[in-house]
mmCIF file of C-alpha atoms in Angstrom:
data_model
loop_
_atom_site.group_PDB
_atom_site.id
_atom_site.type_symbol
_atom_site.label_atom_id
_atom_site.label_comp_id
_atom_site.label_asym_id
_atom_site.label_seq_id
_atom_site.Cartn_x
_atom_site.Cartn_y
_atom_site.Cartn_z
ATOM 1 C CA MET A 560 26.336 -17.020 13.105
ATOM 2 C CA ARG A 561 28.985 -14.395 12.560
ATOM 3 C CA LYS A 562 28.364 -10.869 13.854
ATOM 4 C CA LEU A 563 30.296 -7.656 13.235
ATOM 5 C CA ILE A 564 30.247 -4.932 15.855
ATOM 6 C CA ALA A 565 31.883 -1.609 14.976
ATOM 7 C CA VAL A 566 33.898 -0.403 17.955
ATOM 8 C CA ALA A 567 37.166 1.402 18.630
ATOM 9 C CA VAL A 568 39.299 -1.134 20.415
ATOM 10 C CA LEU A 569 42.627 0.679 20.548
ATOM 11 C CA LEU A 570 43.493 3.339 23.071
ATOM 12 C CA TYR A 571 45.274 5.485 20.560
ATOM 13 C CA SER A 572 44.668 6.789 17.099
ATOM 14 C CA ALA A 573 46.529 5.310 14.159
ATOM 15 C CA PRO A 574 46.076 5.235 10.402
ATOM 16 C CA GLN A 575 44.442 2.186 8.847
ATOM 17 C CA TYR A 576 46.609 0.049 6.615
ATOM 18 C CA MET A 577 45.609 -2.467 3.995
ATOM 19 C CA GLN A 578 46.697 -5.979 4.873
ATOM 20 C CA ALA A 579 46.378 -9.096 2.745
ATOM 21 C CA GLN A 580 43.645 -11.414 3.942
ATOM 22 C CA VAL A 581 44.447 -15.088 4.509
ATOM 23 C CA PRO A 582 42.054 -17.957 5.237
ATOM 24 C CA PHE A 583 42.081 -19.550 8.674
ATOM 25 C CA GLN A 584 40.672 -22.823 9.940
ATOM 26 C CA LEU A 585 40.078 -23.581 13.607
ATOM 27 C CA THR A 586 38.748 -26.974 14.671
ATOM 28 C CA GLY A 587 38.407 -28.600 18.040
ATOM 29 C CA LYS A 588 36.988 -31.263 20.310
ATOM 30 C CA ILE A 589 35.937 -30.634 23.904
ATOM 31 C CA GLY A 590 34.977 -33.949 25.478
ATOM 32 C CA THR A 591 31.592 -35.173 24.256
ATOM 33 C CA LEU A 592 29.632 -31.958 24.754
ATOM 34 C CA ASN A 593 26.459 -31.392 22.727
ATOM 35 C CA ALA A 594 23.810 -28.673 22.476
ATOM 36 C CA PRO A 595 22.892 -26.522 24.298
ATOM 37 C CA ALA A 596 26.644 -26.199 24.858
ATOM 38 C CA LYS A 597 28.174 -23.789 22.371
ATOM 39 C CA ILE A 598 31.515 -22.145 21.708
ATOM 40 C CA VAL A 599 32.077 -18.509 20.708
ATOM 41 C CA LEU A 600 35.051 -17.159 18.736
ATOM 42 C CA SER A 601 35.869 -13.425 19.029
ATOM 43 C CA TYR A 602 38.595 -11.415 17.339
ATOM 44 C CA VAL A 603 39.314 -7.970 15.913
ATOM 45 C CA ASP A 604 39.566 -7.520 12.146
ATOM 46 C CA SER A 605 41.850 -5.154 10.246
ATOM 47 C CA SER A 606 39.226 -2.391 10.394
ATOM 48 C CA GLU A 607 39.147 -2.615 14.197
ATOM 49 C CA ASN A 608 35.719 -4.251 14.255
ATOM 50 C CA ILE A 609 35.010 -6.988 16.784
ATOM 51 C CA ILE A 610 33.929 -10.156 14.990
ATOM 52 C CA THR A 611 32.025 -12.833 16.889
ATOM 53 C CA ASP A 612 31.132 -16.270 15.548
ATOM 54 C CA SER A 613 29.473 -19.155 17.378
ATOM 55 C CA ALA A 614 29.209 -22.892 16.826
ATOM 56 C CA ILE A 615 27.157 -25.653 18.427
ATOM 57 C CA LEU A 616 29.177 -28.594 19.715
ATOM 58 C CA ARG A 617 28.306 -32.031 18.339
ATOM 59 C CA ASN A 618 29.924 -34.811 20.324
ATOM 60 C CA GLY A 619 32.418 -32.179 21.444
ATOM 61 C CA ARG A 620 33.431 -31.173 17.929
ATOM 62 C CA PHE A 621 33.317 -27.685 16.423
ATOM 63 C CA GLU A 622 34.799 -25.777 13.504
ATOM 64 C CA PHE A 623 35.391 -22.142 12.509
ATOM 65 C CA SER A 624 36.751 -20.713 9.275
ATOM 66 C CA GLY A 625 37.140 -17.293 7.721
ATOM 67 C CA HIS A 626 39.722 -14.720 6.660
ATOM 68 C CA VAL A 627 41.980 -12.513 8.777
ATOM 69 C CA ALA A 628 44.737 -9.977 8.299
ATOM 70 C CA TYR A 629 47.473 -12.415 9.280
ATOM 71 C CA PRO A 630 47.976 -13.053 12.140
ATOM 72 C CA THR A 631 45.188 -12.315 14.656
ATOM 73 C CA ARG A 632 44.740 -12.905 18.372
ATOM 74 C CA ALA A 633 41.334 -14.418 19.201
ATOM 75 C CA SER A 634 39.452 -15.771 22.195
ATOM 76 C CA LEU A 635 37.426 -18.953 22.423
ATOM 77 C CA GLU A 636 34.743 -19.022 25.117
ATOM 78 C CA LEU A 637 32.867 -22.209 25.944
ATOM 79 C CA TYR A 638 29.307 -21.994 27.200
ATOM 80 C CA HIS A 639 28.453 -25.229 29.002
ATOM 81 C CA GLN A 640 24.969 -26.750 29.227
ATOM 82 C CA GLY A 641 24.059 -24.536 32.160
ATOM 83 C CA GLY A 642 25.606 -21.401 30.700
ATOM 84 C CA ARG A 643 29.176 -20.585 31.658
ATOM 85 C CA SER A 644 31.425 -23.035 33.517
ATOM 86 C CA ALA A 645 30.139 -24.773 36.626
ATOM 87 C CA ASN A 646 31.681 -22.253 39.045
ATOM 88 C CA GLY A 647 30.234 -19.317 37.133
ATOM 89 C CA GLN A 648 33.592 -18.176 35.769
ATOM 90 C CA PRO A 649 34.190 -17.739 32.033
ATOM 91 C CA ASP A 650 35.809 -20.717 30.297
ATOM 92 C CA ILE A 651 38.135 -18.895 27.864
ATOM 93 C CA LEU A 652 41.222 -19.687 25.810
ATOM 94 C CA THR A 653 43.445 -17.349 23.768
ATOM 95 C CA VAL A 654 44.454 -18.605 20.321
ATOM 96 C CA TYR A 655 46.057 -17.066 17.243
ATOM 97 C CA LEU A 656 44.436 -17.331 13.827
ATOM 98 C CA ASP A 657 46.791 -17.549 10.847
ATOM 99 C CA SER A 658 47.274 -19.439 7.622
ATOM 100 C CA GLU A 659 48.132 -22.667 9.444
ATOM 101 C CA PRO A 660 45.183 -24.843 10.552
ATOM 102 C CA VAL A 661 44.737 -24.783 14.328
ATOM 103 C CA LYS A 662 43.309 -27.626 16.418
ATOM 104 C CA VAL A 663 42.065 -27.314 20.012
ATOM 105 C CA THR A 664 41.422 -30.372 22.197
ATOM 106 C CA SER A 665 40.392 -30.911 25.812
ATOM 107 C CA LYS A 666 38.520 -33.407 27.971
ATOM 108 C CA ASP A 667 36.216 -30.908 29.653
ATOM 109 C CA SER A 668 36.991 -27.186 29.319
ATOM 110 C CA VAL A 669 38.449 -24.922 26.672
ATOM 111 C CA LYS A 670 40.687 -23.053 29.130
ATOM 112 C CA ASN A 671 42.648 -26.281 29.706
ATOM 113 C CA ALA A 672 42.806 -27.185 26.028
ATOM 114 C CA ILE A 673 45.912 -28.142 24.092
ATOM 115 C CA VAL A 674 46.498 -26.060 20.950
ATOM 116 C CA LYS A 675 48.338 -27.626 18.011
ATOM 117 C CA GLY A 676 49.045 -26.949 14.363
ATOM 118 C CA SER A 677 50.513 -23.436 14.469
ATOM 119 C CA GLY A 678 54.021 -22.256 15.266
ATOM 120 C CA LEU A 679 52.640 -18.974 16.582
ATOM 121 C CA ASN A 680 50.336 -20.754 19.011
ATOM 122 C CA GLY A 681 53.191 -22.968 20.096
ATOM 123 C CA LYS A 682 55.322 -19.955 20.981
ATOM 124 C CA TYR A 683 52.403 -18.348 22.819
ATOM 125 C CA THR A 684 51.817 -21.510 24.872
ATOM 126 C CA GLY A 685 55.505 -21.693 25.749
ATOM 127 C CA LEU A 686 55.652 -18.057 26.798
ATOM 128 C CA GLN A 687 52.537 -18.356 28.951
ATOM 129 C CA ALA A 688 54.058 -21.363 30.699
ATOM 130 C CA ALA A 689 57.187 -19.320 31.437
ATOM 131 C CA LEU A 690 55.076 -16.461 32.846
ATOM 132 C CA LYS A 691 52.751 -18.654 34.923
ATOM 133 C CA PRO A 692 54.919 -18.603 38.093
ATOM 134 C CA PHE A 693 54.872 -14.794 38.109
ATOM 135 C CA ASN A 694 51.114 -14.686 37.633
ATOM 136 C CA LYS A 695 50.758 -16.998 40.626
ATOM 137 C CA GLN A 696 52.937 -14.656 42.675
ATOM 138 C CA PHE A 697 50.763 -11.688 41.680
ATOM 139 C CA ALA A 698 47.661 -13.620 42.722
ATOM 140 C CA ALA A 699 49.220 -14.489 46.085
ATOM 141 C CA LEU A 700 50.181 -10.853 46.695
ATOM 142 C CA SER A 701 46.658 -9.722 45.805
ATOM 143 C CA GLU A 702 45.144 -12.231 48.228
ATOM 144 C CA ALA A 703 47.540 -11.172 50.982
ATOM 145 C CA ASN A 704 46.683 -7.519 50.469
ATOM 146 C CA ALA A 705 42.959 -8.294 50.452
ATOM 147 C CA ARG A 706 43.328 -9.980 53.851
ATOM 148 C CA TYR A 707 45.300 -7.003 55.144
ATOM 149 C CA ALA A 708 42.644 -4.557 53.913
ATOM 150 C CA ALA A 709 39.909 -6.654 55.534
ATOM 151 C CA GLU A 710 41.768 -6.638 58.845
ATOM 152 C CA LYS A 711 42.070 -2.848 58.628
ATOM 153 C CA SER A 712 38.406 -2.514 57.576
ATOM 154 C CA ASP A 713 39.636 -0.337 54.728
ATOM 155 C CA LYS A 714 39.303 -1.695 51.197
ATOM 156 C CA GLU A 715 41.836 0.881 49.960
ATOM 157 C CA ALA A 716 44.499 -0.140 52.508
ATOM 158 C CA VAL A 717 47.835 -1.305 51.082
ATOM 159 C CA MET A 718 50.033 -3.753 52.946
ATOM 160 C CA PRO A 719 53.472 -2.350 53.947
ATOM 161 C CA GLY A 720 56.076 -3.268 51.348
ATOM 162 C CA MET A 721 53.431 -4.304 48.804
ATOM 163 C CA LYS A 722 54.533 -1.797 46.175
ATOM 164 C CA GLU A 723 58.144 -2.982 46.323
ATOM 165 C CA ARG A 724 57.206 -6.676 46.302
ATOM 166 C CA TRP A 725 54.835 -6.199 43.376
ATOM 167 C CA ALA A 726 57.464 -4.262 41.422
ATOM 168 C CA ALA A 727 60.056 -6.975 42.046
ATOM 169 C CA VAL A 728 57.792 -9.650 40.541
ATOM 170 C CA ALA A 729 56.828 -7.352 37.653
ATOM 171 C CA ASN A 730 60.479 -6.697 36.811
ATOM 172 C CA LYS A 731 61.252 -10.431 36.743
ATOM 173 C CA LYS A 732 58.258 -11.042 34.473
ATOM 174 C CA LYS A 733 59.342 -8.218 32.167
ATOM 175 C CA ALA A 734 62.818 -9.728 31.948
ATOM 176 C CA VAL A 735 61.381 -13.013 30.690
ATOM 177 C CA VAL A 736 59.276 -11.222 28.078
ATOM 178 C CA ARG A 737 62.199 -9.044 27.015
ATOM 179 C CA GLN A 738 64.351 -12.150 26.528
ATOM 180 C CA PHE A 739 61.569 -13.762 24.475
ATOM 181 C CA ILE A 740 61.488 -10.704 22.205
ATOM 182 C CA ALA A 741 65.272 -10.773 21.826
ATOM 183 C CA ASP A 742 65.199 -14.484 20.970
ATOM 184 C CA ASN A 743 62.269 -14.202 18.553
ATOM 185 C CA PRO A 744 62.642 -10.982 16.497
ATOM 186 C CA GLY A 745 60.806 -12.565 13.563
ATOM 187 C CA SER A 746 57.732 -13.590 15.544
ATOM 188 C CA TYR A 747 54.531 -11.565 15.439
ATOM 189 C CA LEU A 748 54.104 -12.537 19.087
ATOM 190 C CA SER A 749 57.164 -10.423 19.976
ATOM 191 C CA LEU A 750 55.361 -7.373 18.595
ATOM 192 C CA GLU A 751 52.268 -8.167 20.650
ATOM 193 C CA MET A 752 54.289 -8.705 23.819
ATOM 194 C CA LEU A 753 56.355 -5.546 23.396
ATOM 195 C CA PRO A 754 53.954 -3.303 25.408
ATOM 196 C CA MET A 755 54.452 -5.600 28.410
ATOM 197 C CA VAL A 756 58.032 -4.378 28.865
ATOM 198 C CA LEU A 757 57.341 -0.675 28.315
ATOM 199 C CA SER A 758 56.546 2.053 30.807
ATOM 200 C CA VAL A 759 53.034 3.480 30.741
ATOM 201 C CA PRO A 760 52.620 5.921 29.132
ATOM 202 C CA TYR A 761 55.073 4.916 26.430
ATOM 203 C CA LYS A 762 58.438 6.652 26.326
ATOM 204 C CA LEU A 763 60.135 7.189 22.968
ATOM 205 C CA GLU A 764 63.558 6.241 24.308
ATOM 206 C CA GLU A 765 62.180 2.826 25.331
ATOM 207 C CA LEU A 766 59.808 2.079 22.486
ATOM 208 C CA GLU A 767 61.818 3.058 19.417
ATOM 209 C CA PRO A 768 65.013 0.999 19.950
ATOM 210 C CA LEU A 769 63.070 -2.075 21.055
ATOM 211 C CA PHE A 770 60.666 -1.836 18.115
ATOM 212 C CA TYR A 771 63.559 -1.748 15.649
ATOM 213 C CA THR A 772 64.997 -4.988 17.008
ATOM 214 C CA LEU A 773 62.016 -6.714 15.376
ATOM 215 C CA ALA A 774 62.350 -8.161 11.891
ATOM 216 C CA PRO A 775 61.159 -5.965 8.981
ATOM 217 C CA ALA A 776 58.393 -8.451 8.154
ATOM 218 C CA VAL A 777 56.955 -8.022 11.658
ATOM 219 C CA ARG A 778 57.301 -4.230 11.608
ATOM 220 C CA ASN A 779 55.484 -4.145 8.258
ATOM 221 C CA THR A 780 52.348 -5.901 9.515
ATOM 222 C CA ALA A 781 49.272 -3.719 10.118
ATOM 223 C CA ALA A 782 49.922 -3.800 13.867
ATOM 224 C CA GLY A 783 53.590 -3.019 13.313
ATOM 225 C CA LYS A 784 52.749 0.014 11.197
ATOM 226 C CA LYS A 785 50.410 1.249 13.912
ATOM 227 C CA MET A 786 53.211 1.018 16.442
ATOM 228 C CA ALA A 787 55.504 2.854 14.036
ATOM 229 C CA GLY A 788 52.822 5.530 13.946
ATOM 230 C CA GLN A 789 53.004 5.716 17.738
ATOM 231 C CA ILE A 790 56.739 6.368 17.492
ATOM 232 C CA ILE A 791 56.114 9.208 15.045
ATOM 233 C CA LYS A 792 53.455 10.590 17.380
ATOM 234 C CA LEU A 793 55.780 10.457 20.384
ATOM 235 C CA LYS A 794 58.361 12.464 18.447
ATOM 236 C CA THR A 795 55.831 15.275 17.964
ATOM 237 C CA ILE A 796 54.854 15.484 21.645
ATOM 238 C CA GLY A 797 58.238 15.052 23.291
ATOM 239 C CA VAL A 798 59.960 17.537 25.560
ATOM 240 C CA GLY A 799 61.079 20.514 23.463
ATOM 241 C CA SER A 800 58.273 20.100 20.924
ATOM 242 C CA LEU A 801 55.619 22.741 20.345
ATOM 243 C CA ALA A 802 52.492 21.505 22.104
ATOM 244 C CA PRO A 803 49.879 20.541 19.469
ATOM 245 C CA ASP A 804 46.967 22.967 19.683
ATOM 246 C CA PHE A 805 43.401 21.781 20.157
ATOM 247 C CA GLU A 806 39.981 23.169 20.964
ATOM 248 C CA GLN A 807 37.219 21.634 23.091
ATOM 249 C CA ASN A 808 34.195 22.935 24.975
ATOM 250 C CA ASP A 809 34.390 23.787 28.648
ATOM 251 C CA THR A 810 31.725 22.921 31.228
ATOM 252 C CA SER A 811 29.540 25.785 29.948
ATOM 253 C CA GLY A 812 29.837 24.743 26.318
ATOM 254 C CA VAL A 813 32.284 27.507 25.441
ATOM 255 C CA PRO A 814 35.126 26.483 23.050
ATOM 256 C CA VAL A 815 38.577 26.750 24.634
ATOM 257 C CA LYS A 816 41.906 26.512 22.799
ATOM 258 C CA LEU A 817 45.141 25.397 24.403
ATOM 259 C CA SER A 818 46.870 28.257 22.583
ATOM 260 C CA SER A 819 44.697 30.735 24.488
ATOM 261 C CA PHE A 820 46.901 30.038 27.521
ATOM 262 C CA ARG A 821 50.065 31.333 25.814
ATOM 263 C CA GLY A 822 52.054 33.480 28.235
ATOM 264 C CA LYS A 823 51.425 31.081 31.126
ATOM 265 C CA TYR A 824 52.756 27.778 32.306
ATOM 266 C CA VAL A 825 49.894 25.333 31.798
ATOM 267 C CA LEU A 826 49.596 21.704 32.788
ATOM 268 C CA VAL A 827 47.494 19.828 30.233
ATOM 269 C CA ASP A 828 46.010 17.087 32.394
ATOM 270 C CA PHE A 829 44.280 14.090 30.773
ATOM 271 C CA TRP A 830 41.900 12.385 33.235
ATOM 272 C CA ALA A 831 38.318 11.081 33.625
ATOM 273 C CA SER A 832 35.695 10.797 36.347
ATOM 274 C CA TRP A 833 35.794 6.974 36.044
ATOM 275 C CA CYS A 834 39.603 6.805 36.422
ATOM 276 C CA HIS A 835 40.458 5.902 40.036
ATOM 277 C CA PRO A 836 44.199 6.757 39.772
ATOM 278 C CA CYS A 837 43.222 10.133 38.290
ATOM 279 C CA ARG A 838 40.833 10.874 41.122
ATOM 280 C CA ALA A 839 43.472 9.811 43.659
ATOM 281 C CA ASP A 840 45.945 12.210 42.019
ATOM 282 C CA ASN A 841 43.535 15.161 42.010
ATOM 283 C CA PRO A 842 44.104 16.284 45.646
ATOM 284 C CA TYR A 843 47.831 16.719 44.928
ATOM 285 C CA LEU A 844 47.051 18.581 41.714
ATOM 286 C CA VAL A 845 44.633 20.877 43.578
ATOM 287 C CA LYS A 846 47.351 21.589 46.146
ATOM 288 C CA SER A 847 49.868 22.548 43.432
ATOM 289 C CA PHE A 848 47.301 24.653 41.604
ATOM 290 C CA ASN A 849 46.433 26.629 44.715
ATOM 291 C CA LYS A 850 50.113 27.108 45.547
ATOM 292 C CA TYR A 851 51.190 28.394 42.120
ATOM 293 C CA LYS A 852 48.034 29.799 40.473
ATOM 294 C CA ASP A 853 49.119 33.362 41.287
ATOM 295 C CA ARG A 854 52.583 32.754 39.818
ATOM 296 C CA ASN A 855 51.651 32.455 36.149
ATOM 297 C CA PHE A 856 50.539 28.817 36.359
ATOM 298 C CA THR A 857 47.256 27.100 35.578
ATOM 299 C CA VAL A 858 45.817 23.717 34.647
ATOM 300 C CA LEU A 859 43.756 22.703 31.628
ATOM 301 C CA GLY A 860 41.867 19.513 32.444
ATOM 302 C CA VAL A 861 40.909 17.313 29.484
ATOM 303 C CA SER A 862 38.408 14.625 30.426
ATOM 304 C CA LEU A 863 38.073 11.282 28.646
ATOM 305 C CA ASP A 864 34.595 10.758 30.047
ATOM 306 C CA ARG A 865 32.152 8.635 28.092
ATOM 307 C CA PRO A 866 29.369 9.927 25.855
ATOM 308 C CA ASN A 867 26.250 10.745 27.910
ATOM 309 C CA ASP A 868 28.345 11.013 31.102
ATOM 310 C CA ARG A 869 28.376 14.799 31.236
ATOM 311 C CA GLU A 870 26.793 14.834 34.705
ATOM 312 C CA LYS A 871 29.390 12.421 36.079
ATOM 313 C CA TRP A 872 32.135 14.633 34.649
ATOM 314 C CA LEU A 873 30.657 17.776 36.221
ATOM 315 C CA LYS A 874 30.123 16.034 39.569
ATOM 316 C CA ALA A 875 33.742 14.844 39.664
ATOM 317 C CA ILE A 876 34.945 18.391 38.984
ATOM 318 C CA HIS A 877 32.789 19.680 41.862
ATOM 319 C CA ASP A 878 33.592 16.863 44.282
ATOM 320 C CA ASP A 879 37.364 17.075 43.682
ATOM 321 C CA GLY A 880 37.459 20.879 43.709
ATOM 322 C CA LEU A 881 39.003 21.288 40.269
ATOM 323 C CA ALA A 882 38.852 25.076 40.051
ATOM 324 C CA TRP A 883 40.678 25.379 36.755
ATOM 325 C CA THR A 884 39.407 25.249 33.164
ATOM 326 C CA ASN A 885 38.004 21.821 32.291
ATOM 327 C CA VAL A 886 37.154 20.715 28.758
ATOM 328 C CA SER A 887 35.933 17.555 27.067
ATOM 329 C CA ASP A 888 34.252 16.275 23.923
ATOM 330 C CA LEU A 889 32.858 13.352 25.968
ATOM 331 C CA ALA A 890 34.187 10.872 23.423
ATOM 332 C CA PHE A 891 35.903 8.448 25.846
ATOM 333 C CA TRP A 892 39.149 7.106 24.295
ATOM 334 C CA LYS A 893 38.222 8.790 21.013
ATOM 335 C CA ASN A 894 38.712 12.193 22.652
ATOM 336 C CA ALA A 895 40.242 14.302 19.883
ATOM 337 C CA ALA A 896 42.856 15.936 22.114
ATOM 338 C CA ALA A 897 43.855 12.583 23.618
ATOM 339 C CA LYS A 898 44.309 11.130 20.125
ATOM 340 C CA LEU A 899 46.358 14.181 19.119
ATOM 341 C CA TYR A 900 48.691 13.547 22.056
ATOM 342 C CA GLY A 901 48.765 9.766 21.640
ATOM 343 C CA VAL A 902 47.221 9.204 25.071
ATOM 344 C CA HIS A 903 46.614 5.504 25.735
ATOM 345 C CA ALA A 904 46.639 5.579 29.539
ATOM 346 C CA ILE A 905 45.518 8.082 32.169
ATOM 347 C CA PRO A 906 46.359 10.041 34.235
ATOM 348 C CA GLN A 907 48.798 11.627 31.821
ATOM 349 C CA ASN A 908 49.916 15.238 31.629
ATOM 350 C CA TYR A 909 52.141 17.671 29.747
ATOM 351 C CA LEU A 910 53.666 20.851 31.191
ATOM 352 C CA VAL A 911 53.699 23.619 28.578
ATOM 353 C CA ASP A 912 55.748 26.800 28.981
ATOM 354 C CA PRO A 913 54.584 30.354 28.125
ATOM 355 C CA SER A 914 55.918 30.012 24.556
ATOM 356 C CA GLY A 915 53.811 26.906 23.952
ATOM 357 C CA LYS A 916 56.605 24.317 24.191
ATOM 358 C CA ILE A 917 56.365 21.067 26.139
ATOM 359 C CA ILE A 918 58.971 21.201 28.907
ATOM 360 C CA ALA A 919 57.988 18.128 30.964
ATOM 361 C CA GLN A 920 55.479 15.302 31.050
ATOM 362 C CA ASP A 921 53.868 12.934 33.530
ATOM 363 C CA LEU A 922 54.582 14.989 36.621
ATOM 364 C CA HIS A 923 52.577 13.918 39.655
ATOM 365 C CA GLY A 924 52.547 14.740 43.360
ATOM 366 C CA GLU A 925 55.895 15.903 44.691
ATOM 367 C CA GLU A 926 57.487 15.752 41.219
ATOM 368 C CA LEU A 927 55.054 18.377 39.921
ATOM 369 C CA ASP A 928 55.549 20.609 42.958
ATOM 370 C CA LYS A 929 59.328 20.348 42.632
ATOM 371 C CA LYS A 930 59.273 21.285 38.935
ATOM 372 C CA LEU A 931 56.925 24.218 39.472
ATOM 373 C CA ASN A 932 59.037 25.450 42.388
ATOM 374 C CA GLU A 933 62.103 25.453 40.118
ATOM 375 C CA LEU A 934 60.283 27.421 37.443
ATOM 376 C CA LEU A 935 58.203 29.808 39.530
ATOM 377 C CA ARG A 936 60.260 30.558 42.619
#
């Protein structure tokens, strides 16, 4: 039975584009499994709704069909007779739905299945094989750090040299993905993999030239047009641009506009009570605020807390000592100000000068203190 669940699945706002619908067919055979074993297909349609469809296995066989805005990433999850896989872990496989029939086969589990019948799926399988060694290295580093933290009796402890070792593996993995994109400019998969080689948050000087190496047909897909929209957005919030104005309620329910801070340097800080990196960054932000608050500087905190999490938001402000103006519409990733600024990852901030222009972005810790010292000495 197919179900449609309306949810926002992207971390940024983008216009909706019409995309031609094409039929897809996905068939498979997983051993000789029968009911109560079932398999569930999930994907996102062109209206950003999550679609789920399920099928009962008969002698291991199953079939799905429908229409998608070509092409579409989907997940197949197999529920075995006793629920999920024997060890309690999800049994999941990523596949792409397009106009070419796709066939999935395996002796026992969907995660180990072979996918045939689609050039896009073939490229995805090849790329995942190339990235597998790096994923194993990440897993080994994580296990090593977990042992180190256990020895120190501190779950937040980080093994000496871990940051550098992790970055070295990440850079090698990015190089493989970047080469794949260069070798496959006409593949939709290159568009999907592009975020893997970009800094977070996105930087215009990285995103724009790489995006335009892709073939026009890829750039003109619905997903490609959304990314083009991101490029346009980044051009409106770059250094030297006038900071887009917005208005949200503070902790007392009083509307506050960014433009009301004209005449001061203001750091527009996007964060949330549930964001661990944000909370870890707050002590440094408090230190800078206290150091420069009497020198024409302040902070405007914009929280991406979830609906109905007002109390968690207020508690985080109190616990972290955030003595500046804090606002939120409690709309999670749909926060209107975050969408206006193209925020798709937090913490993220913008330093605005007294005239209302953005003069820097993503300043944290010592970098923020250094910039403020230059401006307010």
